[in-house]
Amino acid sequence: MSIHKDIPPPELKKDRGSLHPINHMKDSIMNLLTSFGFEIVEGPEIETEEFNFDMLNIKKSHPARQMHDTFYIEKKSNLLRTHTSPVQIRGMLQKKPPLAFISGGKVYRKDDDATHLPMFHQVEGIYVDEVVSFAQLKDLIYKIIYSLFGSDIELRFRPSYFPFTEPSAEVDILSKEGKWLEILGCGLVNPIVLENCNIDSTKYSGLAFGLGIERIAMLKHGVTDIRDFYKSNLDFLNQFK
Amino acid sequence: MKIAYSHLAQSILEKPTIEQISDSLFQLGHEHEIDGSIFDIEFTPNRGDCLSLDGLLRDLAVFYTVEFNRDIYTEKLDDFLIDFENLSKSICPKISFLKLEIEEIPEVYKNTLNNYFKELSLNRNNFFTDVSNYLSYETGQPTHCYDAGKITGKLLFHEMENDKEFETLLDTKINLTGKNSVFSLNNEVINLAGVVGGKSTSCSKDTKVVIVECAFFQPEAIIGKSVKYDIQSEASHKFERGVDPECHDQVLRRFINIVNEHSNIKNMSIFSYNSLENSTHQIPINVKKINQVIGIDVSKEKYTNYLTKLGFVFEGEFVKVPSFRSDVKTQNDLAEEIARVIGYDNIPRVEINIPKSEKLNHKAIEKKLKYFLLDNGFYEVINPPFVSLNSDKSIKVDNPLDSNRKFLRTNITNSLLDNLLFNERRQKDSIKLFEISDIYSSNGGIHKKRKLSLIASGRVGLDYINFSKKVNLKYISSLFKQIFPEEVFDFKILSRDSLDTKIKNEIIALEVDIDQFSNDILAYKEISSPPKNFNQYRPISDLPSSFKDISFSLNDYSKMKDLQDLLLNYKSNIVKDVFVFDYFSNEKTEQIKIGFRFVFQSKKITLTAAEIDVVYNEIINKTLRIEGITIPGMQETP
């Protein structure tokens, strides 16, 4: 009697690798947004002050432009983009409305402590059309957050300030522990920004939003130290298969 | 900014509770924490006008009935003949100096002044400085007090470009460099405008004659100075965000009133300079536009009512913006005011339908490459671009975080090599990593290349087929050959000579431009799929791990399952991982050899051999209870 034919050999557990959790989160959000109708645009990480600040109505005197907040390179001729918003500017200069863009990727700020890294990731979106309202922006944000955190999550909108949106809002979600956590920033595109991109602000209006990927990945995966994402420790990475 | 609840409540007729005010603040966009009965509020940078008790009350007035009741001195004031010249009118278009002489310095503070120090638990300084600080809290307008006896000569306001040492009234010495707006006296800097006053002319506990400076500085001239010179300055915080240019007379008259409550004033006189043109801004009334922006239907009556309560004045076809609201310029700004009053959370959603764009297969090659690598056990990593080493093509960071991060990397391989060594130090013996990133270099301009880099070393895999195979050039190149039969890749064997490691495994690396890959990859059928759920992360241990292998011999094939069930699911807080690293089935002898590797690691302590043995022996004892299983080479204990 040959028994072994009935007994399978041990399961061959081929060691598959995993996507980096930040890239996976970024791709998931980008996929969600493309399903809403947004188109992906790409832009460089090395930017000019014009695209990173001026075109976005961030005045020369704005604190973010100081050397202690922004990395400048090659004798201040360029900078490392501090947000993905300049990609939207490049997109708006190339295409006429109606337009709906998203861009995602690495951004840089001169920070380095337990909760801030000099490099992190953002996804931003912009939609410009005739008569885009704050009420529609709210609808879009609800859809995004419900998709990410489930439709029983509680969220709130707070008035905030960004030079490139007006009105501006920050959105918080209520954690399981009953704490409000800031999750994204959004607003209606400041008409000054539309005009900077040769879009007639009397005819068109737009909405814009931006999310920090690390923040969302930390919440979704329960990672408590942002620095863990960038240690490249296999014990960490192999948990995200 | 810290504002006492009691100070707010004093001026609000409805006497709301601390929680009610807290809710109102959130609705208005003023994030805050509550410490006892003090609000610690973080105002957004556009709302410099709220950086005071009265400023915040002006905003709260949209929900409550606010009565300020600020008594001011209303009599005519004599002219103060100060020897002053303003050499930089564009930076300081408006300035006043008030000279006051008091009979005696008060010992005890009364009324609002006393209440301010008590409620906010603040330390007193000297009388005039204390009044100045209180007024900055009440009105938002910083004032600076000079000891009049120390102002001997011509006072100049100017923008200075030469370097100069300056001793502040905080007893620190700073070296002024670059452009600075200053007040100077006899060629000495006595005040870094809008930031901090100088020691040489500051008031003391004995000062009876004071010159109070009340100015408007262009925010651009003040921004960044307090950070540059590392000075904690509430004044600069306010000037940077813009103060009300129209408040000087009111503030100085309030100053007189408070001083007068404490001491007899012997003399008082005022000097005012103003080159500021009428700064009032007006916006056409357009309710329809506001409703379009917000997506609601607010009546003109409500629109008028809300804005009036916020201090806006209606004149004909226009809304006049109050002088303290330099942030309001457009219809969208007005829309934000209306939306705040309604409450962002009370604005109903209106369904959005974005026209669908043509879907492009974005980065298709890159995605396929990633899955090809995942299928072969490679892990994706992301590294920051900052490095200490440079090549002649490196881009230099002007203001790096430190000298180890002065340049942008010109390759990914070096980052991956660091990642490899990091994991080898953590007892990993099968390491395969990759990264895809834009890489920038400088070569007569800035150049961008999107690159894929990979590195591999150690065991091909931890499964029993690949456990004993080592990664080498042949292995990696044959992987690529399957997918890209026609393409030649420049795989490299990295030398370990200069590396701080005793491990000998060959390191294979590849770095290649993404656009070098042909469309062949698009035909690749991936095995891996993106994770369906967002796994809950289990914190990892950074303590050393070690392993022990156990090999079993089985004659009864049916026991295979029992053995695997027992060992692969073995629960212990020091067993980090267990897997089958060896398997051999001899058909002739009908015997199976199966080897398990146990990896031990604690989250709390560095394990000793004895601690590991306790668990190891327990494992062995449990397995030996299964009939027909032996451990070759192991003496059976009676």
XYZ file of C-alpha atoms in Angstrom, chain B residues 109-537:
429
model
C -3.420 96.762 39.899
C -7.116 97.364 39.587
C -10.069 96.238 37.504
C -9.340 94.772 34.083
C -5.558 95.045 34.449
C -5.599 93.124 37.702
C -8.031 90.611 36.291
C -5.814 89.979 33.278
C -2.803 88.996 35.368
C -4.902 86.956 37.765
C -6.989 84.973 35.265
C -4.116 84.109 32.967
C -1.622 83.579 35.847
C 0.897 85.958 34.339
C 3.933 87.573 35.942
C 4.138 91.319 36.198
C 7.005 93.229 34.666
C 6.790 96.990 35.150
C 3.706 99.152 35.124
C 3.859 100.551 31.589
C 4.953 97.287 30.008
C 2.152 95.543 31.874
C -0.444 97.990 30.521
C 1.028 97.548 27.046
C 0.828 93.761 27.306
C -2.738 93.919 28.526
C -3.754 96.186 25.665
C -2.174 93.835 23.164
C -4.363 91.110 24.696
C -7.486 93.265 24.702
C -7.143 95.046 21.351
C -4.641 93.003 19.346
C -2.437 96.042 18.748
C 1.093 95.648 20.144
C 2.602 98.830 21.591
C 6.148 99.399 22.746
C 7.123 101.430 25.818
C 10.341 103.427 25.927
C 11.587 105.045 29.105
C 11.268 108.692 27.966
C 14.334 109.671 29.938
C 16.438 107.330 27.828
C 15.315 108.760 24.477
C 17.983 111.424 24.165
C 18.393 112.500 20.579
C 16.761 111.970 17.248
C 14.697 108.801 16.905
C 14.929 107.217 13.451
C 12.885 104.490 11.828
C 14.705 102.942 8.903
C 15.584 99.766 7.078
C 19.138 98.779 7.894
C 21.312 96.513 5.783
C 24.581 96.439 7.718
C 25.300 93.913 10.452
C 24.931 95.152 13.995
C 24.798 93.786 17.499
C 21.592 94.467 19.423
C 20.809 93.807 23.060
C 17.133 93.030 23.581
C 15.057 93.813 26.634
C 14.913 90.052 27.156
C 18.623 90.267 28.090
C 19.826 88.486 24.982
C 22.349 89.757 22.481
C 21.635 89.119 18.829
C 23.601 89.896 15.694
C 21.368 91.610 13.192
C 22.254 90.550 9.661
C 20.672 91.216 6.277
C 17.781 93.646 5.960
C 16.125 94.709 9.209
C 13.593 97.380 10.056
C 14.761 99.144 13.190
C 14.383 102.172 15.371
C 17.708 103.753 16.233
C 18.998 106.503 18.422
C 22.460 108.036 18.113
C 23.449 105.350 15.624
C 22.499 102.535 18.035
C 19.631 100.107 17.387
C 17.090 100.484 20.203
C 14.220 98.425 18.784
C 13.900 95.656 16.216
C 10.634 96.883 14.761
C 7.614 94.732 15.443
C 9.674 92.026 17.124
C 11.446 93.089 20.298
C 12.595 96.294 21.974
C 16.114 97.056 23.151
C 17.436 96.941 26.656
C 19.028 100.387 26.628
C 15.742 102.308 26.334
C 13.305 99.895 27.977
C 11.120 100.798 30.920
C 12.036 99.777 34.431
C 10.083 99.550 37.674
C 11.038 103.204 38.300
C 9.878 104.623 34.992
C 7.437 107.480 35.480
C 7.683 109.080 32.060
C 6.955 106.811 29.122
C 6.829 107.085 25.352
C 4.370 104.558 23.937
C 4.931 103.640 20.309
C 1.914 102.382 18.367
C 2.635 101.468 14.756
C 1.488 99.638 11.679
C 4.247 97.648 9.957
C 3.875 95.869 6.639
C 3.770 92.137 7.507
C 6.387 91.391 4.811
C 8.986 93.392 6.752
C 8.387 91.463 9.972
C 7.870 87.901 8.742
C 10.591 85.436 9.579
C 12.506 87.741 11.932
C 11.478 86.090 15.181
C 12.449 82.673 13.804
C 15.689 84.028 12.351
C 16.787 85.524 15.662
C 15.076 82.865 17.802
C 12.941 85.324 19.732
C 9.555 84.412 21.184
C 7.561 87.492 20.262
C 3.825 87.871 20.524
C 4.116 91.269 18.853
C 5.744 89.843 15.735
C 3.145 87.053 15.636
C 0.489 89.767 15.391
C 2.334 92.083 13.002
C 3.121 89.148 10.695
C -0.591 88.393 10.412
C -1.591 92.032 10.012
C -2.991 94.422 12.611
C -5.792 96.936 12.220
C -4.252 100.109 10.754
C -7.182 102.204 11.980
C -7.022 101.416 15.674
C -4.139 103.594 16.936
C -6.100 106.502 18.387
C -8.526 104.165 20.145
C -5.735 102.001 21.562
C -3.674 104.909 22.878
C -6.726 106.549 24.430
C -7.529 103.263 26.101
C -3.922 103.182 27.324
C -4.404 106.590 28.945
C -7.636 105.441 30.523
C -6.067 102.389 32.145
C -3.057 104.376 33.380
C -5.435 106.979 34.735
C -7.273 104.318 36.744
C -3.993 103.656 38.552
C -2.251 106.990 38.901
C -2.616 110.697 38.354
C -1.276 111.717 34.964
C 0.820 114.879 35.179
C 1.437 115.343 31.461
C 0.313 113.734 28.252
C 0.833 114.505 24.569
C 0.599 112.656 21.276
C 2.416 112.550 17.942
C 0.852 110.903 14.892
C 2.192 110.186 11.461
C 0.025 108.729 8.698
C 0.871 108.186 5.037
C -1.609 105.365 4.616
C -4.271 106.054 2.052
C -7.835 105.117 2.844
C -7.490 101.366 3.291
C -11.216 100.588 3.234
C -12.038 97.868 0.773
C -15.473 97.355 -0.728
C -17.077 94.445 -2.567
C -20.251 94.589 -4.719
C -23.315 93.063 -3.072
C -24.025 89.820 -4.966
C -26.156 87.344 -3.036
C -26.626 85.150 -6.108
C -22.883 84.666 -6.433
C -22.589 83.737 -2.749
C -25.337 81.153 -3.149
C -23.608 79.757 -6.229
C -20.298 79.431 -4.415
C -21.745 77.728 -1.366
C -24.496 75.824 -3.152
C -27.337 76.997 -0.894
C -30.161 79.518 -0.957
C -29.524 82.283 1.558
C -31.896 85.260 1.508
C -30.559 88.784 1.094
C -31.924 89.565 4.525
C -29.863 86.851 6.185
C -26.828 87.773 4.096
C -27.065 91.357 5.289
C -27.754 90.344 8.853
C -24.784 87.956 9.105
C -22.270 90.316 7.555
C -23.502 93.282 9.589
C -22.991 91.325 12.784
C -19.424 90.610 11.663
C -18.728 94.353 11.306
C -19.318 94.770 7.560
C -21.132 97.954 6.555
C -23.665 98.152 3.716
C -23.470 101.244 1.531
C -25.491 101.375 -1.673
C -24.473 98.504 -3.917
C -21.410 97.655 -1.867
C -20.302 95.878 1.281
C -17.576 97.818 3.065
C -14.992 95.563 4.658
C -13.995 96.638 8.183
C -10.400 97.847 8.527
C -9.446 94.917 10.758
C -10.429 92.342 8.103
C -7.546 92.715 5.652
C -8.159 89.071 4.652
C -11.526 89.756 2.989
C -11.201 90.909 -0.619
C -13.418 88.844 -2.934
C -16.892 87.320 -3.258
C -15.369 83.961 -2.264
C -14.089 85.558 0.948
C -17.615 86.786 1.705
C -18.954 83.331 0.866
C -16.651 81.862 3.492
C -17.997 84.338 6.058
C -21.574 83.331 5.282
C -20.702 79.625 5.254
C -18.989 79.895 8.657
C -22.045 81.537 10.154
C -24.375 78.888 8.720
C -21.903 76.227 9.836
C -20.014 74.082 7.331
C -21.691 71.001 8.759
C -25.152 72.519 8.200
C -24.626 73.003 4.474
C -26.457 70.137 2.727
C -24.557 68.001 0.247
C -25.368 68.446 -3.423
C -24.572 65.454 -5.571
C -21.480 65.855 -7.689
C -21.124 64.251 -11.095
C -17.733 64.639 -12.654
C -17.786 63.897 -16.356
C -15.820 60.684 -16.891
C -12.577 61.184 -18.701
C -10.969 58.660 -21.005
C -9.137 56.211 -18.822
C -5.517 55.889 -19.712
C -3.583 52.842 -18.671
C -1.416 54.850 -16.352
C 2.098 53.544 -15.796
C 1.167 50.112 -17.128
C 4.764 48.940 -17.561
C 5.722 50.078 -14.094
C 2.791 48.227 -12.533
C 3.601 44.998 -14.356
C 7.244 45.271 -13.302
C 6.200 45.663 -9.697
C 4.050 42.535 -9.775
C 6.736 40.547 -11.572
C 9.095 41.436 -8.720
C 6.516 40.757 -5.989
C 5.882 37.317 -7.498
C 9.571 36.611 -7.117
C 9.746 37.620 -3.469
C 10.912 41.222 -3.816
C 9.627 43.793 -1.335
C 9.016 47.366 -2.357
C 10.768 50.041 -0.298
C 10.747 53.844 -0.329
C 13.833 55.809 0.676
C 14.259 59.538 1.213
C 16.459 61.187 -1.417
C 18.855 63.001 0.910
C 22.443 61.718 1.034
C 25.871 62.884 2.205
C 27.827 61.678 -0.797
C 27.923 63.623 -3.972
C 29.005 63.087 -7.511
C 29.728 65.852 -9.979
C 26.094 65.579 -11.080
C 24.534 65.772 -7.615
C 21.992 68.456 -6.833
C 22.951 70.388 -3.715
C 20.361 71.284 -1.079
C 20.870 74.920 -0.029
C 19.442 74.422 3.445
C 19.874 70.748 4.389
C 18.618 69.311 7.673
C 22.185 68.279 8.467
C 25.497 67.617 6.748
C 24.546 63.972 6.129
C 21.678 65.104 3.933
C 23.318 67.776 1.812
C 22.715 66.267 -1.630
C 19.998 64.502 -3.598
C 20.889 60.914 -4.455
C 21.906 60.187 -8.025
C 21.183 56.465 -7.708
C 18.816 54.201 -5.788
C 21.253 51.301 -5.388
C 23.141 52.890 -2.492
C 19.866 53.364 -0.569
C 18.971 49.713 -1.201
C 22.401 48.591 -0.052
C 21.813 50.421 3.235
C 18.406 48.718 3.507
C 20.018 45.319 2.845
C 22.648 45.786 5.546
C 19.964 47.029 7.961
C 18.034 43.787 7.470
C 21.154 41.585 7.618
C 21.910 43.097 11.016
C 18.450 41.883 11.996
C 19.333 38.271 11.139
C 17.525 38.242 7.799
C 19.128 35.798 5.386
C 16.862 36.149 2.371
C 16.615 39.764 1.264
C 15.138 40.978 -1.987
C 14.184 44.643 -2.296
C 13.250 47.073 -5.028
C 12.410 50.737 -5.383
C 11.049 52.804 -8.236
C 11.724 56.515 -8.018
C 12.440 59.666 -9.944
C 16.126 60.470 -9.745
C 17.334 63.996 -10.340
C 20.748 65.164 -11.453
C 22.306 68.428 -12.435
C 24.160 68.628 -15.666
C 23.745 72.014 -17.268
C 20.157 72.028 -15.992
C 18.052 69.671 -13.917
C 17.433 66.223 -15.349
C 14.860 63.680 -14.251
C 15.029 59.926 -14.833
C 12.527 57.403 -13.546
C 14.439 54.376 -12.398
C 13.907 50.883 -11.106
C 16.542 49.525 -8.800
C 16.699 46.154 -7.127
C 19.003 44.364 -4.774
C 19.062 40.726 -3.650
C 21.221 38.592 -1.423
C 21.059 35.403 0.623
C 18.584 32.578 0.190
C 16.397 32.540 -2.911
C 13.422 31.875 -0.655
C 12.433 30.486 2.705
C 10.294 27.678 1.294
C 11.772 24.161 1.267
C 12.520 24.247 -2.450
C 14.477 27.498 -2.412
C 15.885 27.430 1.118
C 19.233 25.984 0.198
C 19.626 27.984 -3.027
C 21.553 31.238 -2.871
C 20.846 34.353 -4.905
C 23.499 34.795 -7.579
C 23.917 36.432 -10.940
C 22.613 33.384 -12.769
C 19.448 33.228 -10.687
C 18.530 36.888 -11.154
C 19.419 37.060 -14.837
C 17.410 33.907 -15.575
C 14.386 35.493 -13.850
C 14.607 38.451 -16.202
C 15.346 36.262 -19.191
C 11.932 34.588 -18.829
C 10.161 37.916 -19.238
C 12.578 39.864 -21.381
C 14.234 37.240 -23.591
C 15.703 39.821 -25.953
C 16.906 42.449 -23.502
C 20.318 42.714 -21.877
C 20.521 44.023 -18.338
C 23.553 45.308 -16.572
C 23.369 43.253 -13.353
C 26.122 44.036 -10.883
C 27.752 42.023 -8.136
C 28.342 44.505 -5.339
C 31.557 44.083 -3.401
C 31.333 43.556 0.346
C 34.956 44.627 0.851
C 34.194 48.055 2.220
C 31.056 47.002 4.081
C 30.959 46.525 7.811
C 29.683 42.942 7.781
C 30.893 39.373 8.167
C 28.204 37.961 5.884
C 29.583 36.565 2.641
C 26.447 36.136 0.486
C 26.769 37.609 -2.963
C 24.883 40.882 -3.487
C 23.263 41.307 -6.882
C 22.009 44.738 -7.935
C 20.394 46.288 -10.951
C 19.517 49.896 -11.695
C 17.768 50.705 -14.927
C 15.686 53.472 -16.506
C 12.029 52.517 -16.573
C 11.688 53.646 -20.175
C 14.281 51.053 -21.131
C 11.763 48.271 -20.548
C 9.880 47.126 -23.621
C 6.158 46.433 -23.808
C 6.965 42.702 -23.505
C 6.256 42.969 -19.799
C 2.609 43.834 -20.495
C 2.017 40.214 -21.445
C 3.184 39.032 -18.021
C 0.464 37.325 -15.953
C 1.004 38.201 -12.341
C 0.381 35.766 -9.489
C 0.380 38.284 -6.632
C -2.536 40.600 -6.140
C -2.817 43.780 -4.111
C -3.973 43.141 -0.543
C -7.737 43.185 -0.261
C -7.802 44.460 3.272
C -5.735 46.973 5.126
C -4.026 44.623 7.587
C -3.741 45.682 11.179
C -0.082 46.161 11.860
